[in-house]
Tab-separated table of C-alpha atoms in Angstrom:
chain	number	residue	atom	x	y	z
F	565	MET	CA	19.172	20.333	19.214
F	566	ASN	CA	19.445	21.021	15.909
F	567	HIS	CA	21.773	19.194	13.412
F	568	GLN	CA	22.409	19.532	9.308
F	569	THR	CA	21.194	16.529	8.028
F	570	ARG	CA	22.503	16.467	4.122
F	571	THR	CA	19.472	15.020	1.744
F	572	VAL	CA	19.430	15.049	-1.541
F	573	LEU	CA	18.286	18.333	-2.375
F	574	GLY	CA	20.657	19.921	-0.421
F	575	THR	CA	21.195	20.694	3.617
F	576	ARG	CA	17.793	20.527	5.587
F	577	THR	CA	17.658	21.579	9.549
F	578	SER	CA	16.558	18.533	11.533
F	579	VAL	CA	14.622	19.120	15.035
F	580	ALA	CA	13.887	16.653	17.599
F	581	SER	CA	10.566	14.973	17.187
F	582	ARG	CA	7.632	14.633	20.118
F	583	HIS	CA	9.405	11.319	20.260
F	584	GLY	CA	12.555	12.677	21.133
F	585	ALA	CA	14.417	10.927	17.946
F	586	ALA	CA	15.700	13.524	15.135
F	587	SER	CA	13.800	14.244	12.481
F	588	THR	CA	14.277	16.135	9.209
F	589	THR	CA	11.362	16.564	6.618
F	590	HIS	CA	9.114	14.440	4.863
F	591	TYR	CA	11.961	12.675	3.039
F	592	ASP	CA	13.153	10.506	5.960
F	593	HIS	CA	9.210	9.608	5.832
F	594	SER	CA	9.178	8.581	2.131
F	595	GLU	CA	9.500	4.963	2.776
F	596	HIS	CA	5.786	5.245	4.021
F	597	ARG	CA	4.013	6.969	1.431
F	598	LEU	CA	2.131	4.505	-0.729
F	599	LYS	CA	3.778	3.641	-4.426
F	600	ILE	CA	2.322	1.307	-6.648
F	601	MET	CA	3.639	0.044	-10.053
F	602	VAL	CA	0.651	-1.610	-12.350
F	603	ARG	CA	2.187	-3.941	-14.921
F	604	ILE	CA	-0.722	-5.749	-17.358
F	605	GLU	CA	0.087	-8.270	-20.040
F	606	ALA	CA	-0.027	-7.434	-23.494
F	607	ASP	CA	-2.731	-9.790	-23.849
F	608	LEU	CA	-5.037	-8.606	-20.990
F	609	GLU	CA	-4.852	-12.123	-19.482
F	610	ALA	CA	-3.303	-10.685	-15.915
F	611	ALA	CA	-2.055	-7.968	-14.348
F	612	SER	CA	-0.017	-7.323	-11.343
F	613	MET	CA	0.373	-4.571	-8.662
F	614	GLU	CA	3.211	-3.698	-7.192
F	615	VAL	CA	3.446	-2.273	-3.620
F	616	HIS	CA	5.851	-0.257	-1.531
F	617	GLY	CA	5.548	1.803	1.538
F	618	VAL	CA	3.110	1.124	4.169
F	619	VAL	CA	-0.756	0.247	3.848
F	620	THR	CA	-2.776	0.821	6.262
F	621	GLY	CA	-6.260	1.570	6.640
F	622	ALA	CA	-6.390	4.866	5.267
F	623	SER	CA	-4.085	3.727	2.041
F	624	LEU	CA	-6.058	0.919	1.485
F	625	ARG	CA	-8.934	2.786	0.004
F	626	ALA	CA	-5.892	3.956	-2.731
F	627	LEU	CA	-5.048	0.493	-3.474
F	628	TYR	CA	-8.888	-0.797	-3.774
F	629	VAL	CA	-9.035	2.280	-6.705
F	630	ILE	CA	-6.029	1.369	-8.369
F	631	ALA	CA	-7.254	-2.361	-8.085
F	632	ARG	CA	-10.673	-1.553	-9.491
F	633	ARG	CA	-9.410	0.477	-12.143
F	634	THR	CA	-6.935	-2.603	-13.355
F	635	THR	CA	-9.379	-5.472	-13.219
F	636	SER	CA	-11.718	-3.422	-15.111
F	637	LEU	CA	-9.111	-3.552	-17.906
F	638	LEU	CA	-8.744	-7.403	-17.368
F	639	HIS	CA	-12.589	-8.609	-17.529
F	640	GLY	CA	-12.550	-11.118	-15.098
F	641	LYS	CA	-8.776	-12.216	-15.180
F	642	ASP	CA	-6.293	-12.613	-12.324
F	643	LEU	CA	-4.934	-9.937	-10.646
F	644	THR	CA	-1.753	-10.138	-8.281
F	645	ILE	CA	-1.202	-7.952	-5.552
F	646	ASP	CA	2.281	-8.056	-4.123
F	647	LEU	CA	2.988	-6.781	-0.699
F	648	SER	CA	6.291	-8.560	-0.722
F	649	ARG	CA	8.297	-5.268	-1.033
F	650	ALA	CA	5.449	-3.561	1.509
F	651	ARG	CA	4.555	-3.078	5.091
F	652	ALA	CA	1.365	-3.684	6.302
F	653	THR	CA	-1.258	-3.625	9.223
F	654	ASP	CA	-2.567	-6.799	10.440
F	655	THR	CA	-5.938	-5.168	10.174
F	656	VAL	CA	-5.389	-4.812	5.660
F	657	LEU	CA	-3.696	-8.106	5.287
F	658	GLU	CA	-7.411	-9.580	6.641
F	659	GLN	CA	-9.025	-7.084	4.505
F	660	LEU	CA	-7.145	-8.564	1.493
F	661	HIS	CA	-7.011	-11.928	2.266
F	662	GLU	CA	-11.158	-11.718	2.757
F	663	CYS	CA	-11.236	-10.122	-0.906
F	664	ALA	CA	-9.228	-13.104	-2.404
F	665	ARG	CA	-10.744	-15.594	-0.635
F	666	LEU	CA	-14.776	-14.327	-1.982
F	667	SER	CA	-13.145	-13.179	-5.004
F	668	ARG	CA	-14.892	-9.871	-4.580
F	669	LEU	CA	-12.881	-6.332	-4.973
F	670	SER	CA	-14.331	-3.418	-2.677
F	671	SER	CA	-14.486	-0.032	-3.900
F	672	GLY	CA	-12.725	1.748	-1.544
F	673	VAL	CA	-14.806	4.060	-1.515
F	674	ASP	CA	-18.275	3.274	-1.064
F	675	SER	CA	-19.878	-0.261	-0.305
F	676	SER	CA	-20.133	-1.677	-3.840
F	677	GLU	CA	-17.513	-4.448	-5.120
F	678	VAL	CA	-16.912	-5.977	-8.074
F	679	PRO	CA	-16.128	-9.545	-9.017
F	680	CYS	CA	-12.469	-10.272	-9.610
F	681	ARG	CA	-9.561	-12.836	-9.093
F	682	VAL	CA	-7.395	-11.377	-6.734
F	683	LYS	CA	-4.266	-13.221	-5.249
F	684	ILE	CA	-2.370	-11.535	-2.404
F	685	VAL	CA	1.506	-11.930	-2.001
F	686	ASP	CA	2.108	-11.671	1.807
F	687	PRO	CA	4.827	-8.923	2.957
F	688	GLY	CA	7.930	-9.987	4.632
F	689	PHE	CA	6.891	-7.074	7.441
F	690	ILE	CA	3.832	-6.803	9.484
F	691	HIS	CA	3.333	-3.190	10.563
F	692	LYS	CA	2.302	-3.387	14.399
F	693	VAL	CA	0.314	-0.964	15.552
F	694	LYS	CA	-1.369	0.160	18.975
F	695	GLU	CA	-5.054	-0.122	19.071
F	696	TYR	CA	-6.576	1.602	22.046
F	697	ALA	CA	-10.067	0.415	23.473
């Protein structure tokens, strides 16, 4: 069940995935990759992180690392994490809102935390995942 699919880089052969849906290459799944645009105001009074893609427990660590690097430049000023163009799981949203409530930002690597004033802009779509007991 091979079909030809046109992509930006040319023609790729698609194959059936294990679920039976046609799949080509990683290009179809590029929307799942985490893309983060950091904007810092010229006077260093505030910053925003615009997030695209799907934020999961695994990619949340990368988000924390970038957020901590950004807050190191701000010296206690506001950081807005804009998830309006992203998708996120319930667990991720709970963790981010807890960080905002406590004004503490996790490192994503170890258990250390830094003080940070964080504002979370919720996504328009909550990514549902199955949890197995």
